[in-house]
Amino acid sequence: MTRGYADENIKVLEGLEPVRKRPGMYIGSTDTNGLHHLIWEIFDNCVDEVISGNADTIKVTLCKDNSVIIEDNGRGIPIGMNKTTGLSTVDTVFTVLHAGGKFDDSAYKTAGGLHGVGASVVNALSEWMEVIVKHAGKIVESKYKNGGNISQPTKIIGTTNRTGTIVHFKADSSIFRSIVFNPSIVKERIRETAYLYKNVKIIFTNEADGDNVTFVSENGISEYVDFINDGKTALNKTAYFEGKSITDGIEVEVALQYATSSAEVIVSFANSVKTKEGGSHETAFKSALTEAINEYARKWKLLKDKDKNFEGDDVREGLTAIISVRIPEKIISYEGQTKNKLFTQEAHTAVKRVFAPKFTYWLEENKKAAEKIIDKAINSRDARIAAKRAREDVKKLKNAGKGAMILSGKLTPAQTKNAEENELFLVEGDSAGGTAKLARDKRHQAILPLRGKVMNVEKAKLRDLLANEEICTIISCLGAGISADFKIEDLKYGKVIIMTDADTDGAHIQVLLLTFFYRFMKPLIEHNKVFIALPPLYRITNKNTKAISYAWEDQSLADEKKKNPNHEIQRYKGLGEMSAEQLRETTMNQQTRQLIKVSIEDAALAERRVNVLMGDNASIRKEWIDNNVNFTLEDE
């Protein structure tokens, strides 16, 4: 049957309707990431006032009713009437898409916020919003409800000699899966921003638990590097470089430090927006760094004549660097709409011109540190060559059929060869592995039992990994290589699922595996291929009806007890206690299971967490546990 298609089928969405109709187009999603994006949109407008030199204090408050207040002491939104819309300028900014002060550079020379979209999008996705503006000696107030409808047009409510903007909103629960903000996520973003702008005060308050923290940084991104590397053994004091391109006005800041660890952490920003995929500024930094170190090593005969130049990976091992550029609004550009990658080619030239000569001079003035960096690069180069030989040996074994022998008796493969549809379960122990084999969907699910805990790769080199049978088995199963040779397109599975007991040993195995993937197969996480299975903690049987239900946490158990007073409870202490049918129904069936997707939202924070939890410094780990883990005794 052919559906009709006529003039009346063409719909015109008025005002903010398009945002509510397709929120994902504007904030990416309606999950926790999209929810927190509401804060970032308003917060970034405050930061733009900081960038322009008109604000030095921002306040963010999470209220008990799940609403949010964001305040700055910037210039305040103009409060007169807008000739185009016939509304006040405040109402125009918060109710009209693509209305704002960032379309030219008369109000903002540089800016990170969306161009006239952010404030109105937040309003569109809110149950209600109230805005108070202090501007031109007056205090005005505007109110909105039900997705941006004006409930109180802008009106004067007082006078003042101060300026600034206060936005108070509550996300719409009919749009988002949850409207509960995560204080940790908000605090980390605030901390990061404070490092980017010296002496700017950002105050965070969480009314629910009374938490009140003021973030302020005297030394900017140098402190950021120190924060990330806390607990590592440094090879040099954090070095800081800054300058401004005369030709196009791009401001450049770089801070870097080397440590004895093998991790490379580079975090870049453009106008305070984190560029997760790098871009022209990051490429220029890497190129200038490699060239400068090679030139220094040649000049002082630290590289022999017969030696090839260091590769980029050699000179970046153990490096933590922050790159921040501020680019005039008229020339800044990104690749795509997400602003994850900077495209501005002028930034490449600016970073090289500013960083290259200053870093070369720093090497000459800090010879002891420079020699340590060169020694580390030499060791990195030698380890890379040794690891390459080891990988070639593994390939030879595989070609000789011995790779299949390694997997024989361990991997229970899926029947189909469709990589994207197939799933690999990494299961704790042979017993649980046996149950998982019976519970699986043979067509698409493969099972690899792990015998004991895998090695802590945070304290190991690549060549050590390749000598470990358990690690080699995982590498062979995934089929995508390792480290620099890892190719996501060769991966044999669409999902890699870690399935362990719900106890401390199981959690430890999860962390060990995640550390391995993070250090040596990071694209696996970046491409959303890694998941953690969630087996239930309790099985509840109704003694009257014999109906069976499951609970994944204590609160769910309490709810089930209320529903079924006459019940029998089984507490699962491990996967091995579950029958194949129970494991299939609760944990492996694609239609009924729950999975946690592993992702890297904050590269700097992820690096710090891995270093703290898996590194050598026990005192920092103990401090983190004391501050973040609540130990309680439960009644049996």
XYZ file of C-alpha atoms in Angstrom:
636
model
C 0.000 0.000 0.000
C 1.417 3.374 -1.055
C 1.236 6.106 1.577
C 0.001 9.559 0.490
C 2.529 12.371 0.213
C 0.985 15.812 -0.201
C 1.554 19.448 0.731
C 0.011 18.932 4.155
C 2.669 16.306 4.942
C 5.310 19.022 5.049
C 5.545 20.172 8.679
C 7.115 23.410 9.864
C 8.328 23.228 13.455
C 8.001 26.569 15.195
C 10.337 28.134 17.772
C 12.051 25.530 19.938
C 9.944 22.599 18.713
C 12.789 21.147 16.598
C 14.936 20.777 19.715
C 12.291 18.870 21.651
C 11.469 16.774 18.603
C 15.077 15.768 17.930
C 17.156 16.571 21.064
C 19.989 14.288 19.945
C 20.752 16.641 17.047
C 21.534 19.427 19.514
C 23.028 17.746 22.598
C 24.089 14.349 21.235
C 21.821 12.127 23.352
C 19.239 12.050 26.126
C 21.319 9.852 28.424
C 23.612 11.122 31.186
C 25.982 12.664 28.609
C 23.190 14.728 27.084
C 21.885 15.706 30.512
C 25.269 17.071 31.615
C 25.616 18.810 28.262
C 22.889 21.198 29.455
C 25.235 22.414 32.183
C 28.168 22.704 29.767
C 26.184 24.918 27.379
C 25.370 27.495 30.052
C 28.737 27.085 31.776
C 30.613 27.641 28.498
C 28.784 30.937 28.034
C 30.153 31.976 31.430
C 33.619 30.859 30.362
C 33.318 32.995 27.237
C 32.925 36.005 29.527
C 36.148 34.891 31.235
C 37.939 34.511 27.896
C 36.875 38.013 26.892
C 38.288 39.386 30.159
C 34.928 40.404 31.604
C 34.457 37.829 34.385
C 36.608 36.244 37.081
C 34.056 34.248 39.088
C 31.629 31.475 38.124
C 29.300 29.594 40.477
C 27.677 26.226 39.794
C 25.117 24.848 42.260
C 23.393 21.464 42.118
C 20.124 21.929 44.015
C 18.263 19.328 46.053
C 15.353 19.285 43.592
C 17.771 18.342 40.719
C 17.721 21.850 39.292
C 20.959 23.730 38.557
C 22.035 27.339 39.127
C 24.901 28.747 37.034
C 26.090 32.295 37.690
C 28.867 34.560 36.441
C 29.951 38.130 37.140
C 30.402 39.002 33.478
C 28.833 41.852 31.555
C 25.297 40.472 31.740
C 23.079 39.936 28.696
C 21.815 43.221 27.186
C 18.291 43.898 28.498
C 16.730 46.125 25.824
C 14.331 45.152 23.054
C 15.477 43.209 20.002
C 14.304 44.837 16.767
C 14.211 41.555 14.828
C 12.136 39.469 17.240
C 10.145 42.122 19.042
C 11.127 40.433 22.306
C 13.584 41.561 24.941
C 17.153 40.568 24.169
C 17.101 38.185 27.140
C 13.957 36.439 25.885
C 15.418 36.358 22.392
C 18.613 34.659 23.565
C 16.704 32.014 25.533
C 13.786 31.302 23.185
C 15.084 31.824 19.624
C 17.498 29.409 17.980
C 20.603 30.927 16.417
C 20.299 34.173 18.352
C 23.411 35.327 20.203
C 26.396 37.619 20.401
C 28.998 35.364 18.797
C 28.240 35.677 15.126
C 30.834 38.427 14.764
C 33.845 39.416 16.847
C 32.532 42.736 18.127
C 31.404 41.269 21.483
C 33.642 38.168 21.665
C 37.093 38.035 20.071
C 37.356 34.355 21.027
C 34.638 32.026 22.274
C 34.047 28.362 22.955
C 30.257 28.211 23.332
C 27.858 27.322 20.542
C 26.952 30.219 18.309
C 23.588 31.387 19.586
C 22.231 27.864 20.089
C 23.247 26.727 23.577
C 21.047 28.828 25.876
C 17.847 28.316 23.889
C 18.507 24.565 23.561
C 18.849 24.224 27.324
C 15.600 26.143 27.777
C 13.845 23.953 25.209
C 14.819 20.806 27.122
C 13.913 22.151 30.553
C 10.772 21.793 32.648
C 11.324 25.381 33.722
C 13.999 28.063 33.643
C 14.487 31.370 35.441
C 17.023 33.963 34.320
C 18.233 36.973 36.294
C 20.457 39.522 34.564
C 22.355 42.444 36.087
C 23.131 44.950 33.373
C 23.254 48.730 32.927
C 22.369 49.383 36.570
C 19.217 47.239 36.476
C 18.229 43.744 37.608
C 15.787 41.988 35.298
C 14.073 38.620 35.539
C 12.628 36.287 32.891
C 10.764 33.005 33.415
C 10.043 30.081 31.083
C 8.230 26.760 31.416
C 7.373 23.574 29.514
C 10.250 23.668 27.067
C 10.951 27.354 26.641
C 7.501 28.960 26.652
C 7.667 32.457 28.142
C 5.724 32.503 31.425
C 7.055 35.890 32.529
C 8.547 38.269 29.949
C 11.639 40.165 31.001
C 10.819 42.671 33.715
C 12.821 44.966 35.984
C 12.931 43.757 39.598
C 15.614 46.045 41.064
C 18.722 48.143 40.648
C 22.408 47.311 41.136
C 25.938 48.520 40.512
C 27.045 44.992 39.579
C 26.817 42.967 36.374
C 26.343 39.279 35.581
C 23.920 36.532 34.616
C 22.199 33.843 36.713
C 20.522 30.883 34.984
C 18.410 28.473 37.063
C 16.848 25.493 35.257
C 15.451 22.032 35.807
C 15.834 19.434 33.046
C 12.643 17.948 31.617
C 12.116 14.417 32.968
C 9.976 13.568 29.926
C 13.017 14.132 27.689
C 15.869 12.595 29.696
C 16.188 9.088 31.077
C 17.241 10.628 34.386
C 17.539 14.243 35.535
C 19.937 13.491 38.392
C 23.312 15.137 37.769
C 26.539 13.417 38.804
C 28.504 15.766 41.112
C 31.830 14.082 40.257
C 31.383 14.703 36.521
C 30.504 18.355 37.108
C 33.416 18.907 39.523
C 35.968 17.395 37.143
C 34.840 19.643 34.284
C 35.030 22.658 36.591
C 38.486 21.666 37.833
C 39.679 21.315 34.245
C 38.375 24.769 33.293
C 40.001 26.363 36.346
C 43.381 25.075 35.169
C 42.895 26.706 31.765
C 42.428 30.219 33.171
C 44.776 31.422 35.858
C 43.232 33.006 38.946
C 39.638 32.523 37.794
C 37.490 31.395 40.729
C 34.919 28.680 40.078
C 32.740 27.718 43.023
C 30.943 24.357 43.081
C 28.151 23.587 45.556
C 26.120 20.406 45.954
C 23.143 21.077 48.222
C 22.394 17.366 48.613
C 25.527 16.610 50.644
C 26.766 20.089 51.601
C 29.853 19.805 49.394
C 31.312 23.240 48.647
C 34.599 23.575 46.760
C 36.354 26.555 45.223
C 38.608 25.821 42.271
C 41.286 28.375 41.440
C 44.694 27.924 39.823
C 47.632 30.309 40.114
C 49.843 28.477 37.608
C 47.234 27.303 35.102
C 47.964 24.324 32.897
C 51.281 23.655 34.668
C 49.227 22.717 37.725
C 47.033 20.585 35.471
C 50.048 18.518 34.425
C 51.117 18.153 38.056
C 47.605 17.027 38.953
C 47.574 14.331 36.260
C 51.061 13.117 37.160
C 50.527 13.076 40.910
C 52.121 9.839 42.112
C 54.376 9.353 39.096
C 58.170 9.625 39.238
C 58.963 12.733 37.200
C 62.080 13.237 35.067
C 61.756 17.034 35.039
C 59.897 19.864 36.678
C 56.855 20.793 34.641
C 57.961 23.046 31.794
C 55.693 25.864 30.621
C 55.741 27.733 27.308
C 53.506 30.533 26.061
C 53.382 33.015 23.241
C 51.186 34.772 20.717
C 51.222 34.659 16.935
C 51.692 38.192 15.645
C 50.098 37.480 12.265
C 46.724 36.125 13.416
C 46.566 36.746 17.171
C 46.441 33.084 18.212
C 47.560 32.608 21.820
C 49.438 29.391 22.610
C 50.117 27.690 25.938
C 51.937 24.372 26.431
C 52.907 22.607 29.655
C 54.736 19.274 29.724
C 56.477 16.814 31.981
C 58.137 13.436 31.473
C 57.782 10.547 33.935
C 59.361 7.116 34.255
C 56.068 5.442 33.265
C 55.314 4.449 29.685
C 51.998 6.291 29.426
C 51.540 9.122 26.939
C 48.904 11.707 27.857
C 48.231 14.680 25.598
C 45.153 16.810 26.285
C 44.386 19.704 23.969
C 41.949 22.610 24.038
C 40.797 25.304 21.648
C 39.059 28.296 23.264
C 38.484 26.171 26.400
C 36.740 23.404 24.410
C 38.478 20.039 24.795
C 39.488 18.685 21.388
C 39.314 14.963 22.132
C 40.471 14.003 18.640
C 43.271 16.543 18.555
C 43.666 18.515 15.379
C 46.045 21.035 13.839
C 47.385 22.385 17.168
C 48.143 18.909 18.529
C 49.760 17.739 15.278
C 52.033 20.791 15.298
C 53.061 20.144 18.908
C 53.971 16.505 18.242
C 55.947 17.408 15.147
C 57.860 20.221 16.872
C 58.614 18.025 19.899
C 60.042 15.195 17.785
C 62.137 17.528 15.639
C 63.560 19.404 18.636
C 64.561 16.254 20.520
C 66.170 14.698 17.441
C 68.124 17.886 16.730
C 69.297 18.105 20.354
C 70.326 14.433 20.408
C 72.309 14.832 17.178
C 73.952 18.050 18.317
C 75.259 16.506 21.547
C 76.098 13.102 20.009
C 73.455 11.319 22.083
C 72.289 9.705 18.859
C 75.059 7.870 17.035
C 75.698 8.527 13.368
C 74.442 5.074 12.425
C 71.230 5.505 14.406
C 67.999 6.517 12.748
C 66.120 9.483 14.155
C 63.672 8.857 16.988
C 60.099 8.240 15.939
C 57.262 10.217 17.487
C 56.237 7.324 19.749
C 59.802 7.112 21.093
C 59.955 10.718 22.266
C 56.408 10.776 23.658
C 56.678 7.748 25.949
C 56.111 8.937 29.515
C 55.049 12.401 28.344
C 52.146 14.331 29.842
C 51.325 17.534 27.958
C 48.544 20.109 27.916
C 48.070 22.281 24.825
C 45.725 25.245 24.942
C 45.140 27.694 22.103
C 42.879 30.735 21.960
C 41.858 31.510 18.423
C 40.005 34.595 17.140
C 36.393 33.803 16.404
C 36.670 34.799 12.746
C 39.211 32.071 11.873
C 38.395 29.184 14.216
C 36.972 26.046 12.622
C 36.380 22.447 13.660
C 36.008 19.197 11.780
C 32.323 18.283 12.137
C 29.739 19.610 14.586
C 31.080 18.009 17.778
C 34.113 20.304 18.077
C 36.241 17.270 18.951
C 38.913 18.086 16.365
C 40.409 21.497 15.535
C 40.708 22.212 11.840
C 42.153 25.757 11.879
C 45.381 25.548 9.896
C 46.672 28.843 11.300
C 46.832 27.081 14.679
C 49.378 24.614 13.282
C 51.689 27.453 12.265
C 51.146 29.341 15.524
C 51.952 26.361 17.771
C 55.127 25.544 15.842
C 56.339 29.121 15.877
C 55.694 29.554 19.575
C 56.630 26.129 20.957
C 59.544 24.933 18.792
C 62.151 27.630 19.607
C 61.123 27.872 23.258
C 61.353 24.094 23.777
C 64.727 23.949 21.995
C 66.001 26.676 24.327
C 64.587 24.790 27.331
C 66.480 21.645 26.364
C 69.735 23.623 26.203
C 69.087 25.259 29.574
C 68.048 22.004 31.298
C 70.729 19.568 30.180
C 70.239 17.019 32.978
C 66.525 16.780 32.278
C 67.202 16.712 28.532
C 69.610 13.790 28.917
C 67.037 11.861 30.974
C 64.446 12.480 28.254
C 66.887 11.304 25.554
C 67.774 8.190 27.586
C 64.089 7.394 27.920
C 63.612 7.846 24.184
C 66.512 5.481 23.518
C 65.018 2.862 25.847
C 61.643 3.361 24.201
C 63.177 2.895 20.760
C 64.993 -0.278 21.842
C 61.831 -1.655 23.464
C 59.869 -0.857 20.298
C 62.359 -2.772 18.183
C 62.369 -5.710 20.634
C 58.587 -5.750 20.761
C 58.434 -5.706 16.983
C 60.641 -8.788 16.881
C 58.454 -10.475 19.500
C 55.323 -9.671 17.503
C 56.940 -11.130 14.420
C 57.723 -14.287 16.389
C 54.069 -14.498 17.451
C 52.998 -14.125 13.816
C 55.399 -16.892 12.835
C 53.864 -19.170 15.453
C 50.409 -18.286 14.182
C 51.390 -18.970 10.588
C 52.873 -22.294 11.675
C 49.568 -23.266 13.256
C 50.767 -22.854 16.836
C 48.496 -19.881 17.392
C 45.533 -22.212 17.057
C 47.231 -24.538 19.542
C 47.437 -21.701 22.077
C 43.656 -21.199 21.816
C 42.816 -24.893 21.647
C 40.878 -25.920 24.745
C 40.491 -22.309 25.867
C 38.344 -20.412 23.379
C 34.856 -21.636 22.570
C 34.285 -19.767 19.293
C 31.082 -18.375 17.820
C 29.686 -20.227 14.842
C 29.262 -17.235 12.536
C 32.075 -15.138 11.105
C 30.208 -11.815 11.255
C 32.623 -9.815 13.425
C 30.256 -6.953 14.204
C 27.507 -9.259 15.477
C 29.794 -11.581 17.426
C 30.590 -11.144 21.125
C 33.552 -12.372 23.163
C 32.918 -13.054 26.865
C 36.023 -12.953 29.058
C 34.851 -15.087 31.972
C 36.366 -15.474 35.411
C 37.395 -19.097 35.997
C 36.822 -22.458 34.318
C 33.689 -23.229 36.351
C 31.866 -20.068 35.296
C 33.314 -20.514 31.823
C 31.671 -23.941 31.604
C 28.304 -22.520 32.629
C 28.694 -19.662 30.147
C 29.341 -22.127 27.328
C 25.977 -23.778 28.042
C 24.204 -20.419 28.428
C 25.531 -18.734 25.317
C 23.992 -18.123 21.938
C 26.286 -20.412 19.913
C 25.829 -18.434 16.735
C 27.202 -15.120 17.981
C 28.785 -15.579 21.423
C 32.315 -16.869 22.110
C 33.618 -17.769 25.564
C 37.187 -17.391 26.846
C 37.668 -18.537 30.457
C 40.459 -16.735 32.334
C 42.518 -18.796 34.733
C 43.162 -16.500 37.683
C 44.044 -12.813 37.473
C 45.831 -11.412 34.452
C 49.037 -9.470 35.008
C 49.053 -5.803 36.013
C 50.279 -4.257 32.777
C 50.719 -0.837 34.407
C 54.042 -2.137 35.707
C 55.062 -4.009 32.546
C 56.629 -3.330 29.162
C 55.160 -4.604 25.908
C 57.787 -7.335 25.628
C 56.755 -8.594 29.089
C 53.157 -8.847 27.918
C 54.108 -10.875 24.890
C 55.794 -13.400 27.173
C 52.595 -13.877 29.211
C 50.430 -16.756 27.988
C 47.114 -15.387 29.286
C 47.684 -11.993 27.652
C 48.818 -13.619 24.399
C 45.638 -15.696 24.391
C 43.469 -12.566 24.645
C 45.503 -10.873 21.891
C 45.088 -13.914 19.637
C 41.350 -14.108 20.302
C 40.736 -10.473 19.427
C 42.886 -10.702 16.299
C 43.536 -6.971 15.983
C 47.159 -6.788 17.146
C 48.515 -4.764 20.035
C 49.996 -1.352 20.810
C 51.149 0.505 17.680
C 50.102 -2.454 15.509
C 46.524 -2.510 16.810
C 43.966 -2.144 13.991
C 40.346 -1.819 15.025
C 39.181 -2.938 11.576
C 40.746 -6.381 12.193
C 38.819 -6.943 15.433
C 36.910 -10.239 15.379
C 34.116 -9.106 17.721
C 31.641 -6.260 17.906
C 31.584 -6.490 21.698
C 34.200 -7.608 24.214
C 32.349 -8.343 27.451
C 34.068 -8.810 30.811
C 31.987 -11.176 32.954
C 33.199 -11.724 36.518
C 31.799 -12.499 39.960
C 30.182 -9.602 41.815
C 32.868 -9.517 44.528
C 36.242 -7.868 45.185
C 38.174 -10.483 43.182
C 35.835 -9.988 40.244
C 36.227 -6.213 40.467
C 40.018 -6.617 40.558
C 39.965 -8.754 37.416
C 37.818 -6.114 35.698
C 40.301 -3.372 36.573
C 43.280 -5.464 35.429
C 41.642 -6.173 32.067
C 40.540 -2.562 31.614
C 44.076 -1.383 32.386
C 45.398 -3.763 29.722
C 42.905 -2.504 27.122
C 43.522 1.134 28.111
C 47.300 0.879 27.849
C 47.763 -1.407 24.856
C 44.443 -1.483 22.956
C 42.986 1.965 23.631
C 41.025 2.121 20.307
C 39.025 -0.817 21.640
C 37.606 1.494 24.330
C 37.494 4.597 22.127
C 35.321 2.737 19.589
C 32.897 1.539 22.311
C 33.759 -2.155 22.013
C 34.341 -2.948 25.711
C 31.510 -3.777 28.118
C 31.087 -5.142 31.636
C 28.361 -7.721 32.253
C 26.042 -7.196 35.229
C 24.972 -10.495 36.790
C 22.271 -10.143 39.470
C 23.088 -10.326 43.163
C 19.836 -11.979 44.261
C 17.286 -14.525 43.059
C 13.865 -14.117 44.657
C 11.333 -16.950 44.596
C 7.712 -16.355 45.572
C 6.813 -19.314 47.799
C 3.143 -19.117 46.827
C 3.303 -18.706 43.061
C 6.866 -20.015 42.532
C 7.451 -16.961 40.337
C 11.109 -15.966 40.072
C 12.553 -12.465 39.918
C 16.054 -10.999 40.238
C 17.624 -8.010 41.969
C 20.836 -6.258 40.959
C 21.251 -4.147 44.089
C 19.987 -3.972 47.661
C 17.338 -1.338 46.919
C 15.800 -3.557 44.225
C 15.833 -6.438 46.697
C 13.982 -4.321 49.257
C 11.374 -3.409 46.620
C 10.899 -7.073 45.721
C 10.478 -7.974 49.398
C 7.639 -5.453 49.675
C 5.936 -6.918 46.609
C 6.387 -10.523 47.762
C 6.324 -10.826 51.590
C 6.335 -14.622 51.346
C 9.575 -15.268 49.516
C 12.845 -17.136 49.410
C 16.105 -15.315 48.622
C 19.286 -16.732 47.125
C 22.397 -14.518 47.290
C 24.710 -15.292 44.389
C 28.316 -15.345 45.549
C 29.644 -16.096 42.084
C 28.744 -16.929 38.504
C 29.373 -20.604 39.251
C 26.313 -20.691 41.526
C 24.009 -19.835 38.635
C 22.547 -22.436 36.331
C 23.069 -22.006 32.604
C 19.407 -21.023 32.230
C 19.691 -18.362 34.946
C 22.943 -16.977 33.508
C 21.432 -16.825 30.035
C 18.247 -15.109 31.199
C 19.889 -12.480 33.411
C 23.339 -11.789 32.004
C 23.912 -13.079 28.465
C 20.616 -12.822 26.598
C 20.767 -9.696 24.448
C 17.083 -8.979 25.074
C 17.128 -9.152 28.888
C 20.686 -8.478 30.090
C 22.272 -5.280 31.395
C 25.712 -4.122 30.208
C 27.966 -1.250 31.269
C 29.677 0.400 28.316
C 33.273 1.389 29.060
C 34.258 4.774 27.629
C 36.853 7.494 28.118
C 35.039 10.748 28.803
C 38.034 12.541 30.295
C 41.484 11.417 29.117
C 43.329 13.274 31.865
C 41.106 11.911 34.615
C 41.309 8.374 33.187
C 45.092 8.577 33.208
C 45.136 9.793 36.789
C 42.748 7.060 37.945
C 44.718 4.268 36.275
C 47.954 5.627 37.688
C 46.537 5.930 41.212
C 44.800 2.555 41.292
C 47.320 0.445 39.385
C 50.658 2.263 39.823
C 53.475 1.784 42.337
C 52.615 4.572 44.799
C 50.688 2.800 47.575
C 50.280 5.898 49.757
C 48.391 7.838 47.040
C 46.231 4.789 46.360
C 45.420 4.483 50.072
C 44.532 8.177 50.255
C 42.203 7.846 47.257
C 40.488 4.792 48.746
C 40.042 6.529 52.112
C 38.463 9.542 50.403
C 36.273 7.717 47.886
C 35.285 4.308 49.260
C 32.734 3.939 52.018
C 33.402 0.740 53.959
C 30.351 -0.549 55.815
C 29.532 -3.768 57.626
C 26.328 -5.448 56.514
C 24.254 -7.631 58.788
C 24.219 -11.237 57.696
